[in-house]
XYZ file of C-alpha atoms in Angstrom:
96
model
C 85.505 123.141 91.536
C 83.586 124.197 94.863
C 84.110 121.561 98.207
C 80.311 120.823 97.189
C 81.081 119.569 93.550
C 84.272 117.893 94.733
C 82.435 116.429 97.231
C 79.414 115.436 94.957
C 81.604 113.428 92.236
C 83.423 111.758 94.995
C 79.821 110.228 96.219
C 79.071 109.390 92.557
C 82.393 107.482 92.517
C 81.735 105.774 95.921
C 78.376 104.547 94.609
C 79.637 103.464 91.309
C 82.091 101.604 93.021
C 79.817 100.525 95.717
C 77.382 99.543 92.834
C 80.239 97.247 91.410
C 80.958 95.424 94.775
C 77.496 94.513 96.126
C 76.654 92.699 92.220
C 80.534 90.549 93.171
C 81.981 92.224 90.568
C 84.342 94.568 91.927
C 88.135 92.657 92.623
C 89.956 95.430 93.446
C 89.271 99.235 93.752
C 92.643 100.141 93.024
C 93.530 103.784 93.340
C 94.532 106.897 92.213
C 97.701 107.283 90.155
C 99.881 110.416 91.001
C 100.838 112.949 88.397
C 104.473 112.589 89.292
C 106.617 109.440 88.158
C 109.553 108.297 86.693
C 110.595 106.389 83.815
C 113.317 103.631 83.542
C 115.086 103.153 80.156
C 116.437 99.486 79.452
C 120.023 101.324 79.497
C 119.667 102.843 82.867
C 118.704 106.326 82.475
C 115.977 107.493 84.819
C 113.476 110.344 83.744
C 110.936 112.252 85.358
C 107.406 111.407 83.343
C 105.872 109.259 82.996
C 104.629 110.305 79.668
C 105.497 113.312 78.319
C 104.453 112.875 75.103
C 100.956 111.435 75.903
C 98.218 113.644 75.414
C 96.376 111.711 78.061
C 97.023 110.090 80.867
C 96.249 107.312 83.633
C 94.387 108.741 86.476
C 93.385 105.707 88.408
C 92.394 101.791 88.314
C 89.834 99.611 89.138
C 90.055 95.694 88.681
C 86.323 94.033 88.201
C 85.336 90.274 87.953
C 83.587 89.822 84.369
C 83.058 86.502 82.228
C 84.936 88.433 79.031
C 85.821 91.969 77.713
C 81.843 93.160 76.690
C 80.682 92.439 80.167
C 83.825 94.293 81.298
C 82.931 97.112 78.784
C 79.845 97.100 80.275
C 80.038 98.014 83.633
C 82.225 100.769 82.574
C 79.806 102.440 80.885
C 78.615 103.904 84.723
C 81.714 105.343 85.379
C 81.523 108.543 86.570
C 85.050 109.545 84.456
C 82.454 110.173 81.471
C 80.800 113.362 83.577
C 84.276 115.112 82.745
C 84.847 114.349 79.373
C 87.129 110.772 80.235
C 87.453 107.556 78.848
C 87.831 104.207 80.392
C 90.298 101.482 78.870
C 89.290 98.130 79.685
C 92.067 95.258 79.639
C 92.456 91.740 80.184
C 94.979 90.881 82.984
C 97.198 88.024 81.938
C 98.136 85.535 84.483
C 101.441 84.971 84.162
C-alpha cells in the first residue's frame, strides 16, 4: 500500500470514528491490538500467540453507546474494516 492509500483509509477511519462521536455514540475508541502476544494456560505455561490456530484475528476495538445489539450492528455497518475484506463482531459488555 502507497503512503497515499495508507493515508486515505486512515482518514476514512478518523471520520467513521469521528462520525460515531459527534451522534454520542462513541464510548471508547479503543485501539489497535498488536500481532504479538502471549497466552497463559490455567497450569502456568506461557506461550507466544495469541491464536495460532485462528484463521482470523483481532485487529482492534471500539466500544459504542447503543440501546441493544441491532443498533450496535448498525453502526458497524460504516466501518471502514469492510473496504478490505473484514468483519466486525459486535458484543455486549457485561457489567460485572
Amino acid at each position: 500500500m502507497s503512503p497515499e492509500q495508507m493515508q486515505q483509509v486512515t482518514q476514512r477511519w478518523i471520520n467513521w470514528i469521528t462520525e460515531l462521536d459527534k451522534a454520542g455514540q462513541l464510548a471508547d475508541r479503543g485501539n489497535r491490538l498488536k500481532k504479538a502476544g502471549k497466552v497463559v494456560r490455567p497450569e502456568g505455561l506461557v506461550t507466544d500467540g495469541p491464536y495460532v490456530e485462528l484463521k482470523e484475528a483481532i485487529g482492534g476495538f471500539i466500544v459504542v453507546k447503543a440501546d441493544d445489539l441491532d443498533a450496535a450492528a448498525a453502526m458497524a455497518k460504516g466501518c471502514p474494516i469492510f473496504s478490505f475484506g473484514g468483519n466486525v463482531e459486535v458484543r455486549e459488555i457485561d457489567v460485572l
